[in-house]
Each structure stands twice: as structure tokens, then as C-alpha cells.
Short mmCIF file of C-alpha atoms in Angstrom, two decimals:
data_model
loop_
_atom_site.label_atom_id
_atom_site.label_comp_id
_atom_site.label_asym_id
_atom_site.label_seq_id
_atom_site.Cartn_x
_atom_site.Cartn_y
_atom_site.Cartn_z
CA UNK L 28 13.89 -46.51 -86.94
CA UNK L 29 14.64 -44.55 -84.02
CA UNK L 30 12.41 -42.86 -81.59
CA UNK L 31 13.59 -39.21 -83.20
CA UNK L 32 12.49 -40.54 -86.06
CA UNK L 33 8.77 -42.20 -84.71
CA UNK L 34 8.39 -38.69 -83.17
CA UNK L 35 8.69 -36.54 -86.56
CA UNK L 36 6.95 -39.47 -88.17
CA UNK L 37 3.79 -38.79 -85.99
CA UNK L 38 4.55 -34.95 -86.78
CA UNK L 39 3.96 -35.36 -90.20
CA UNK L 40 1.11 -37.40 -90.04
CA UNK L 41 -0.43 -34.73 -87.85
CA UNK L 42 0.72 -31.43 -90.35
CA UNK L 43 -0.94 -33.25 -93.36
CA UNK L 44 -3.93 -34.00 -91.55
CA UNK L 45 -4.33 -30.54 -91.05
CA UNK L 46 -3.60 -29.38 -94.65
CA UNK L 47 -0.38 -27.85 -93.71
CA UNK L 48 2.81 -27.75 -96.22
CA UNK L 49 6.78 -27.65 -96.65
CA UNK L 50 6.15 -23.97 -97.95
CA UNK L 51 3.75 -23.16 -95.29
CA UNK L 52 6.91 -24.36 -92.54
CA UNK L 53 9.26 -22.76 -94.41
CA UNK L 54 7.53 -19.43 -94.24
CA UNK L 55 6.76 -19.72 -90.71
CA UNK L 56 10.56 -20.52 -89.93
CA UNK L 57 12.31 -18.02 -92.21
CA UNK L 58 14.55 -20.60 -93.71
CA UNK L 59 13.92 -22.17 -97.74
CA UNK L 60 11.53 -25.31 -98.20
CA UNK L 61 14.67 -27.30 -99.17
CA UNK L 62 16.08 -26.68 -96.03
CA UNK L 63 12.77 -27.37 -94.79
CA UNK L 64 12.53 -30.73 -96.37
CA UNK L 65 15.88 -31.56 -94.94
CA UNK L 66 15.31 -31.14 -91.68
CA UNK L 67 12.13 -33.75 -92.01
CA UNK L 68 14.18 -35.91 -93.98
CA UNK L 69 17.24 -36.02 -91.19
CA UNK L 70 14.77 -35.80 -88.13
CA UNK L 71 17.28 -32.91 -87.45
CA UNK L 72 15.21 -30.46 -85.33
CA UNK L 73 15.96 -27.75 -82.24
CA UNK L 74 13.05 -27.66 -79.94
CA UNK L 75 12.14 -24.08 -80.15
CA UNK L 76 11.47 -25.19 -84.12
CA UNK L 77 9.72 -27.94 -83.10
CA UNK L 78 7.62 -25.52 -80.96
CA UNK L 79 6.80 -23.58 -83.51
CA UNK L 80 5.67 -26.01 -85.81
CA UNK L 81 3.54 -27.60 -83.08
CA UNK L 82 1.85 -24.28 -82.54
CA UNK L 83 1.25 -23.67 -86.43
CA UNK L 84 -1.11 -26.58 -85.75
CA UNK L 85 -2.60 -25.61 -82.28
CA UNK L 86 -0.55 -28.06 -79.89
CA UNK L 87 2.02 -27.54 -77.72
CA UNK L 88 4.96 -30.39 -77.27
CA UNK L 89 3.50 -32.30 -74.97
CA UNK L 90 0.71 -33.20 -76.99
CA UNK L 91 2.55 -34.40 -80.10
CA UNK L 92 4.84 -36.71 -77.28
CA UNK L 93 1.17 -37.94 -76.43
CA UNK L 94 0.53 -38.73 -79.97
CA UNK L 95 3.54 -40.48 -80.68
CA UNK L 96 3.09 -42.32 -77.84
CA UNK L 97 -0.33 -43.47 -78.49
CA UNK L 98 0.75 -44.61 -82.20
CA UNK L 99 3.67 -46.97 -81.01
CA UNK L 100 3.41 -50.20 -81.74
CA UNK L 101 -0.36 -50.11 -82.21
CA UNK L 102 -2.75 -51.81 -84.24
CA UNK L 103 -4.78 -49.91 -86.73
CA UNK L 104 -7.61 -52.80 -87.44
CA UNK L 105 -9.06 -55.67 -86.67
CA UNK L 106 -9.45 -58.71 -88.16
CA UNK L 107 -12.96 -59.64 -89.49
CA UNK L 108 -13.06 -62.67 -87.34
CA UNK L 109 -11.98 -60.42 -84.92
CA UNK L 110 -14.68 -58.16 -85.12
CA UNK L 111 -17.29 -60.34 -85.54
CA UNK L 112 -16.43 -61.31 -82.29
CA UNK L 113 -17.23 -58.30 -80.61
CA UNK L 114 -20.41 -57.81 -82.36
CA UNK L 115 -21.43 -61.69 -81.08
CA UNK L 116 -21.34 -60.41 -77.67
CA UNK L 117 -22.89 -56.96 -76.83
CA UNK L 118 -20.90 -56.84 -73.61
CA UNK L 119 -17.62 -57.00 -75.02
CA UNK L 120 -18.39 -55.13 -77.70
CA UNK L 121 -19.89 -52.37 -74.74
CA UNK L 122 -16.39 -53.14 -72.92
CA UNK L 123 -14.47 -52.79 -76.52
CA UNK L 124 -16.09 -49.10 -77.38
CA UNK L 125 -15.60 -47.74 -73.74
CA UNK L 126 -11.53 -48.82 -73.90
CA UNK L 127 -11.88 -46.96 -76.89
CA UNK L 128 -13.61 -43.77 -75.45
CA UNK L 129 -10.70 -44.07 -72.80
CA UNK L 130 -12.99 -45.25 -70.21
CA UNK L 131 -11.58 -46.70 -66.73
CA UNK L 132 -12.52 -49.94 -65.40
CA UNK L 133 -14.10 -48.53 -62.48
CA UNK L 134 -16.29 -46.25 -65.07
CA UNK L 135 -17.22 -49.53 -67.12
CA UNK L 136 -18.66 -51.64 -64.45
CA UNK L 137 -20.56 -48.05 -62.61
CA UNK L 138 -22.18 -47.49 -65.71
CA UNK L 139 -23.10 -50.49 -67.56
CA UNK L 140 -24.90 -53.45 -65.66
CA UNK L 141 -21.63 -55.70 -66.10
CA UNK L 142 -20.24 -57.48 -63.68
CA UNK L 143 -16.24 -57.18 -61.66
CA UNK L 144 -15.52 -60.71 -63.35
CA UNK L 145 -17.06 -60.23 -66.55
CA UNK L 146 -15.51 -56.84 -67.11
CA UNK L 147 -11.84 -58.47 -66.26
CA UNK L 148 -12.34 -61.27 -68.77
CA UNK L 149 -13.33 -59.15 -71.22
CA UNK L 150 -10.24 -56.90 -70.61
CA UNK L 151 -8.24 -59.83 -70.60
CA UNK L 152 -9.60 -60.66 -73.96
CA UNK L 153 -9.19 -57.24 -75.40
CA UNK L 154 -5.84 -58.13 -74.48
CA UNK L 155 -5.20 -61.25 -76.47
CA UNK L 156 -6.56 -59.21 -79.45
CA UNK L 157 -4.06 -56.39 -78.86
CA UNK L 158 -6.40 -53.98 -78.46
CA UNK L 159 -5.17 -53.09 -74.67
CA UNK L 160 -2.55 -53.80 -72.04
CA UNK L 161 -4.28 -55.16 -69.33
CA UNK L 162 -1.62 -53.57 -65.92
CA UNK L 163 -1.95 -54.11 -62.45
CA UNK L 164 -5.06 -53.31 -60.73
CA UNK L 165 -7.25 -53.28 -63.85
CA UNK L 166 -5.23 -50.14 -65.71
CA UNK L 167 -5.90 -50.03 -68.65
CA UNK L 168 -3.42 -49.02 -71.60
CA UNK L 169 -4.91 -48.42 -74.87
CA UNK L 170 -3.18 -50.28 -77.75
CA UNK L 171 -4.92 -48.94 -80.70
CA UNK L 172 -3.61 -46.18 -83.32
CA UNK L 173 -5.05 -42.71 -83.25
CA UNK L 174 -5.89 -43.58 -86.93
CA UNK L 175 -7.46 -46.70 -86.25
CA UNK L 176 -10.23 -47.87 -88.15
CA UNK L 177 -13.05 -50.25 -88.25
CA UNK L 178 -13.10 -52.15 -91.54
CA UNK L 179 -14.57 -51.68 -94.30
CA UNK L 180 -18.12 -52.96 -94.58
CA UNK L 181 -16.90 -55.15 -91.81
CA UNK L 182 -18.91 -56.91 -89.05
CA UNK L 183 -18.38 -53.66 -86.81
CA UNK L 184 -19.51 -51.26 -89.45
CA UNK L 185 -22.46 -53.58 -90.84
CA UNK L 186 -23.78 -53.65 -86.69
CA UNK L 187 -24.07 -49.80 -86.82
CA UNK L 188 -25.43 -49.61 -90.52
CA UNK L 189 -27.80 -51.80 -89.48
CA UNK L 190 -28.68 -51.42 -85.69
CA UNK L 191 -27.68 -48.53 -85.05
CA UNK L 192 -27.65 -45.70 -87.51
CA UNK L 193 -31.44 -46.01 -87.83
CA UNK L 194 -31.97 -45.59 -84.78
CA UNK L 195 -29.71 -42.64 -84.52
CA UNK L 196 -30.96 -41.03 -87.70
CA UNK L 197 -34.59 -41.72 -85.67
CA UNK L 198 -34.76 -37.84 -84.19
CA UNK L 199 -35.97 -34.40 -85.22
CA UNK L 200 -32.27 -33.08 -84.46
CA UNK L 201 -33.49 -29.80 -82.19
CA UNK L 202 -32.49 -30.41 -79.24
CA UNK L 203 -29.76 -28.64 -77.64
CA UNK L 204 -26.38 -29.60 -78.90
CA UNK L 205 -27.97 -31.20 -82.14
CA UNK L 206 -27.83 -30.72 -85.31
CA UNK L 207 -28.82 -32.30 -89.15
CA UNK L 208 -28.14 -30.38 -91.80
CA UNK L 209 -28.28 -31.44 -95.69
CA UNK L 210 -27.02 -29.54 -98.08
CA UNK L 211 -26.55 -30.34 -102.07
CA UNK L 212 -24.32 -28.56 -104.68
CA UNK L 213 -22.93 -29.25 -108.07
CA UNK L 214 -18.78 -29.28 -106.96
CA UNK L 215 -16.15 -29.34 -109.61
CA UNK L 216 -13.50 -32.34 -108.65
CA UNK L 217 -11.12 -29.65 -107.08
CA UNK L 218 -14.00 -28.69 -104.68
CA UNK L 219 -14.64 -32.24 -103.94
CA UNK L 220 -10.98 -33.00 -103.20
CA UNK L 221 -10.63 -29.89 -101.22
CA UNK L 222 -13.97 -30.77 -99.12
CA UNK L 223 -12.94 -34.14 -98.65
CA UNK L 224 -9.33 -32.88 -96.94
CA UNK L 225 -11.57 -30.24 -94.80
CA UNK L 226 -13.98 -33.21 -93.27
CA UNK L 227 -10.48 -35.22 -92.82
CA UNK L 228 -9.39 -32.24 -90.31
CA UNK L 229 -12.74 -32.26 -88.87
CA UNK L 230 -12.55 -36.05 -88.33
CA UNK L 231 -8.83 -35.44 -86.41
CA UNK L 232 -10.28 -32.67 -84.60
CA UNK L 233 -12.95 -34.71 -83.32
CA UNK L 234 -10.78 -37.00 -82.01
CA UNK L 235 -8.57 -34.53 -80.13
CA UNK L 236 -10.90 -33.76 -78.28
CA UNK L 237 -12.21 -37.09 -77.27
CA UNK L 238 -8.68 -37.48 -76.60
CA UNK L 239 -9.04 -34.21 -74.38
CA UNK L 240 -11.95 -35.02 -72.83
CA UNK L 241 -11.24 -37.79 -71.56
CA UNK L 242 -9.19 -36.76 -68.37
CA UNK L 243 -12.66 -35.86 -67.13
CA UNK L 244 -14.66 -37.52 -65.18
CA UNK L 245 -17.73 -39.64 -66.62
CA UNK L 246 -20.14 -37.08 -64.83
CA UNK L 247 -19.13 -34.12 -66.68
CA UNK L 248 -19.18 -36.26 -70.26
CA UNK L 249 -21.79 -37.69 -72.40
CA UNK L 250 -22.23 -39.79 -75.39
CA UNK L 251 -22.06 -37.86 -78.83
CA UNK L 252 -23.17 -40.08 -82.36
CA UNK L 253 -21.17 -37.99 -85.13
CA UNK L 254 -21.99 -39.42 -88.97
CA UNK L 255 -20.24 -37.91 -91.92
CA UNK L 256 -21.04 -38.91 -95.32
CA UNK L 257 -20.35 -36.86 -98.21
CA UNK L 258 -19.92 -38.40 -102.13
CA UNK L 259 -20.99 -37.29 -105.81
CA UNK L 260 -24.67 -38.22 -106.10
CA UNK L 261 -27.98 -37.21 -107.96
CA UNK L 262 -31.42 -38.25 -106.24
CA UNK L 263 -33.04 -41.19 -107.81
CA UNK L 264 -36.10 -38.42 -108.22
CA UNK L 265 -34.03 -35.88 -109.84
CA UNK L 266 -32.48 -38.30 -112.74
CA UNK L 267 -36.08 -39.21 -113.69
CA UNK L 268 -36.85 -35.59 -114.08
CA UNK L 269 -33.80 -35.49 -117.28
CA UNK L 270 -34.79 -34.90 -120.37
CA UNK L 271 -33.89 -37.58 -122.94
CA UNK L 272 -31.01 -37.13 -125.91
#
């Protein structure tokens, strides 16, 4: 496949993350959605459409060439011996996360009490694993796709069900910058469908701007727990309250 193609690939990943259609393009463009769908099809673009499109999602060029980049040749998961791995060592698993948040080396071994050496072997084995590059003087390239994904009631996501979303959950939420809400409804499938695709653009707009963000310095960050869970359900307390047929 050629790179033209890799590029509009990563395009269309992006416009259906984001809920946005043939017809919508087409009516944006002034041309027909079959013309539309050809131009996808062929990878058969002129950069001022290309433009456009990009800005019918709120990025310019340059970031959808930093998407594509970031999804070439990457890995979207792990292994489960893999991750159970990390999770056997909290350092490399501390190492693992901050590659992730697009942390340098230099901001790894400032803020966490690991050593020069032990951060380089852990980079190095981050590296075996395909999860980074490993350059010259400790650079680090991130390997990983922008839709990677822990796995599924894996070793990763059992550590933070376990140790850590307690202790998350463990806060009255009113400080600044916080917030809990829960809400319940009775949703029709449609609703639920058209929910679940609003919490997916959330989810990608979340990571843009981690992606963002991290060209700034550690100073002017800090660490932000986001947990999303949303699914039809009735309260155990609720269904005892039913009358009976």
C-alpha cells in the first residue's frame, strides 16, 4: 500500500471517529457523494480538498501527517505475557505509562526516584517489546498506535481495576478541575448507539490533546485519571422493587 494511501487511510479513521460522512464531504466540497467515494477509494486528492476536509474536523494538515505518522508500523496491543510483565515490575510499568504520556528520558528519571541505568534498561526493554525506538542519546520514539489498547481484562487492566480505580474513585470529586457525575435514563437502542459514538469522539479528543500537550514542559502539566463507563443496567435495588407477573 503506498504512503498516499496510509495517509487517507489514517484520514478515514479520523472522519469516522468523529461521526463525519461521505454526504457530509460531499456537501462541504460541492461535488456528489459518488464522486466523493471515489476520490477515497483512488487516494486521488488536491491539497486545498484535503484542507478542507481536515478543517471539517478541526485540524489543519500537519496534524493528520502527525497522525499518520504515529500509526505506521505500530503495534496496537500487547501480549498478555507481555503485560504481565510490566505489571511485575512497578518501575517499568512507571517507565511504560510515561513513554506513553510522551514523556522524555530526562523527565522520567527528574520525576520518579529511578535511576540513569535503570531507566535505560527499561527503555531498552520497551524496545524489544516494540513499544519504542530507543535513538541516540536516550530519544525516545514512540511505537504504539494512536488506537492502541490495553487488553481486555488483561493483566494491565485487572492492575487498575484492582489497585487503582479504588483508589481513584476514593475522593469527594470538588476540587478544582474535578468532576463525578452519575446520571441514569431509560435509552432506546438508537440512543445507546448514538451515545456510545459521542463518548468514542470524546475518547479521541482526549487523546489529542494529550497528544497536544505534550510539547510542554512537565512543569506546566499534571496527571489527569479519566474513567468512562456507560452500559444498559438496572440497580440490583431497583429490580427487587418489580412487581411480580
Amino acid at each position: 500500500m503506498s504512503q498516499t494511501k496510509n495517509l487517507i487511510k489514517s484520514l478515514k479513521k479520523m472522519l469516522r471517529a468523529r461521526d463525519v460522512t461521505y454526504s457530509d464531504i460531499a456537501k462541504q466540497l460541492e461535488l456528489s457523494e459518488t464522486s466523493i467515494k471515489r476520490m477515497f477509494s483512488q487516494s486521488s486528492f488536491s491539497l486545498d480538498r484535503l484542507n478542507t476536509i481536515c478543517e471539517m474536523i478541526e485540524i489543519d494538515f500537519v496534524d493528520l501527517l502527525r497522525v499518520f505518522d504515529d500509526e505506521q508500523e505500530k503495534i496496537t496491543h500487547l501480549s498478555s505475557a507481555q503485560e504481565q510483565e510490566l505489571v511485575s515490575d512497578i518501575k517499568f510499568l512507571i517507565v511504560a505509562l510515561s513513554v506513553q504520556n510522551r514523556w522524555t528520558f530526562e523527565e522520567i528519571i527528574t520525576h520518579y526516584d529511578i535511576s540513569e541505568s535503570e531507566c535505560i534498561r527499561y527503555l531498552i526493554k520497551l524496545d524489544r517489546l516494540g513499544i519504542i525506538q530507543l535513538l541516540p542519546n536516550n530519544k525516545i520514539r514512540r511505537m504504539v498506535a494512536q488506537d492502541f489498547q490495553w487488553l481486555s481484562g488483561g493483566p494491565i487492566e485487572s492492575f487498575f481495576e484492582q489497585d487503582i480505580q479504588t483508589e481513584f474513585l476514593h475522593a469527594k470529586f470538588i476540587g478544582t478541575g474535578e468532576q463525578r457525575v452519575y446520571l441514569s435514563a431509560s435509552l432506546s437502542n438508537k440512543s445507546i448507539d448514538i451515545f456510545n459514538k459521542k463518548l468514542d469522539i470524546l475518547i479521541n479528543e482526549f487523546s489529542d490533546m494529550q497528544n497536544d500537550d505534550s510539547k510542554l514542559p512537565i512543569s506546566s502539566r499534571q496527571g489527569v485519571g479519566l474513567l468512562l463507563a456507560f452500559r444498559p443496567w438496572e440497580s440490583t435495588v431497583f429490580q427487587k422493587m418489580k412487581r411480580i407477573p
